[in-house]
Amino acid sequence: MEQKIPAHIAIIMDGNGRWAKKRGLPRTAGHKKGAETIRKIAIACNQKGVQALSVYAFSTENWKRPEEEVDYLCKLPRFFFNRYMEELKQNNIRVRFLGEIERFPIDTQNVILSAVEQTSENTGLILCLAVNYGGRREITLAARAYAQDVLNQKADLAIEEEAFGKYMMTADMPDVDLMIRTSGELRLSNFMLWQNAYSEFLFTDVAWPDFDVVQLNKAIDEYTARDRRFGGLK
Ligand code: FPP
C-alpha cells in the first residue's frame, strides 16, 4: 500500500534512561544517543515530505530530575547543533521550538534561538523541539494572552476554537496527525494536548535511542492503514 504521509508527526522520545542502564551506561549516554536519533528521524521525515516533526525533549516536569541530568539535558542542544547544523541546513530543515526557554541557562537559550534564526528561511521540514514545554501550561498561557486581547478589544469575548487555536505555540503548524511514543509507556504526559485532539496514537516497545527509519516506516504504514473519521461516518 502506498504510504499516506502525515503532515505533522509528534514523538514522545521515551526510554533513553532504560536503554543506557541496560548497557551499563549512565542515563546521559541514552540522552546523547537519543539526540542522534532526532537527527536521523528528522532527515528521514524531511525526505518523505512530512511538514512538521515535534519532539518532546524536555517537559515542565523534567526539572524534578537530579541536577546532573538536568544540566546534561541543558547542554544537549549545543552538542546537537554544533554537530548537525550544517546538515540540517543542507536538508532545508527549519528549526523551531515550543515552550518557555527563558528558564534555561542563557547559553542554551542562545543556541536554540540561533538555530531558529539560521534556518528561518528554509522551506523543508519544521523540526520543532519541545523544551520546558507542558500542554496544560501552553493552553493556560494562550488563555491568558487571549483574555488580555479581550481587555484590549483585540479579541472577541465569545471565544471560538479557531481564533483561540491561533494563540497556541504551534499557531501556523498543522494539527498532529500521528503521535508516537516509544519504550512501552501508554500515556500522553501533557504533550501537545490541543494539537493531538484528532491524532492517531502509536505506541512501540522500542526505546528511543534504537528507533530508526525502519521503525518510522512501520509507524507510517500503520497510520496509512488506519481509518480516520474525525467523529464522522464513512
Ligand atoms: C525520556 O527518556 C527522555 C527525555 C526526558 C529527554 C529526551 C531528550 C532527548 C532525546 C535529547 C534532546 C536533544 C535536543 C537536541 C533538544 P527517560 O529519560 O524518561 O527514559 P527512561 O524512561 O528510560 O528513564
Coordinates of N, CA, C and O in Angstrom, one line a residue, residues 4-10 45-46 48-54 124-127 172-178 220 223 228:
K4 N 0.5 6.9 3.2 CA -0.1 8.2 3.4 C 0.8 9.0 4.4 O 1.1 8.5 5.5
I5 N 1.3 10.1 3.9 CA 2.3 10.8 4.8 C 1.6 11.8 5.7 O 0.9 12.7 5.3
P6 N 1.8 11.6 7.0 CA 1.2 12.6 8.0 C 1.8 14.0 7.8 O 3.0 14.1 7.5
A7 N 1.0 15.0 7.9 CA 1.6 16.4 7.8 C 2.4 16.7 9.0 O 3.4 17.3 8.9
H8 N 2.0 16.2 10.1 CA 2.7 16.5 11.4 C 2.8 15.3 12.3 O 1.8 14.6 12.6
I9 N 4.0 14.9 12.6 CA 4.3 13.8 13.5 C 4.8 14.4 14.8 O 5.7 15.2 14.8
A10 N 4.3 13.9 15.9 CA 4.8 14.3 17.2 C 5.4 13.0 17.9 O 4.8 12.0 17.8
C45 N 12.1 12.1 7.8 CA 10.8 12.8 7.7 C 10.8 13.8 6.6 O 9.9 14.0 5.8
N46 N 11.9 14.6 6.5 CA 12.0 15.6 5.5 C 12.0 15.0 4.1 O 11.3 15.5 3.2
K48 N 10.6 12.3 3.2 CA 9.3 11.7 3.0 C 8.2 12.8 2.7 O 7.1 12.5 2.4
G49 N 8.6 14.1 3.0 CA 7.6 15.1 2.7 C 6.7 15.5 3.9 O 5.7 16.1 3.8
V50 N 7.1 15.0 5.1 CA 6.4 15.4 6.3 C 6.6 16.9 6.5 O 7.7 17.4 6.3
Q51 N 5.6 17.6 6.9 CA 5.7 19.1 7.1 C 6.4 19.5 8.4 O 7.1 20.4 8.5
A52 N 6.0 18.7 9.5 CA 6.5 19.1 10.8 C 6.7 17.9 11.7 O 5.9 16.9 11.6
L53 N 7.8 17.9 12.4 CA 8.1 16.9 13.4 C 8.4 17.5 14.7 O 9.3 18.3 14.9
S54 N 7.5 17.2 15.7 CA 7.7 17.8 17.0 C 8.2 16.8 18.0 O 7.6 15.7 18.1
G124 N 11.8 23.3 4.1 CA 11.5 21.9 4.2 C 10.8 21.6 5.5 O 10.1 22.4 6.1
L125 N 11.1 20.5 6.1 CA 10.5 20.0 7.4 C 10.7 21.1 8.5 O 11.8 21.6 8.6
I126 N 9.7 21.3 9.3 CA 9.8 22.1 10.5 C 10.2 21.1 11.6 O 9.4 20.2 11.9
L127 N 11.4 21.2 12.2 CA 11.8 20.4 13.3 C 11.6 21.2 14.5 O 12.2 22.2 14.8
D172 N 0.9 28.4 13.3 CA 0.8 28.2 11.9 C 1.2 26.8 11.5 O 1.5 26.6 10.3
M173 N 1.2 25.9 12.4 CA 1.5 24.5 12.0 C 0.3 23.6 12.0 O -0.7 23.9 12.7
P174 N 0.3 22.6 11.1 CA -0.9 21.7 11.1 C -1.1 21.0 12.4 O -0.1 20.8 13.1
D175 N -2.3 20.5 12.7 CA -2.6 19.7 13.8 C -1.7 18.4 13.7 O -1.3 18.0 12.6
V176 N -1.5 17.7 14.8 CA -0.7 16.5 14.8 C -1.6 15.4 14.2 O -2.8 15.3 14.5
D177 N -1.0 14.7 13.2 CA -1.7 13.5 12.6 C -1.4 12.2 13.3 O -2.2 11.3 13.4
L178 N -0.1 12.1 13.6 CA 0.4 10.8 14.2 C 1.3 11.1 15.4 O 2.2 11.9 15.3
I220 N 4.4 4.7 10.0 CA 3.7 5.4 8.9 C 2.8 4.4 8.1 O 1.7 4.7 7.7
Y223 N -0.2 4.0 10.3 CA -1.0 5.2 10.2 C -1.8 5.1 8.9 O -3.0 5.4 8.8
R228 N -9.4 7.1 9.5 CA -9.6 8.3 10.3 C -11.0 9.0 9.9 O -11.2 9.3 8.8

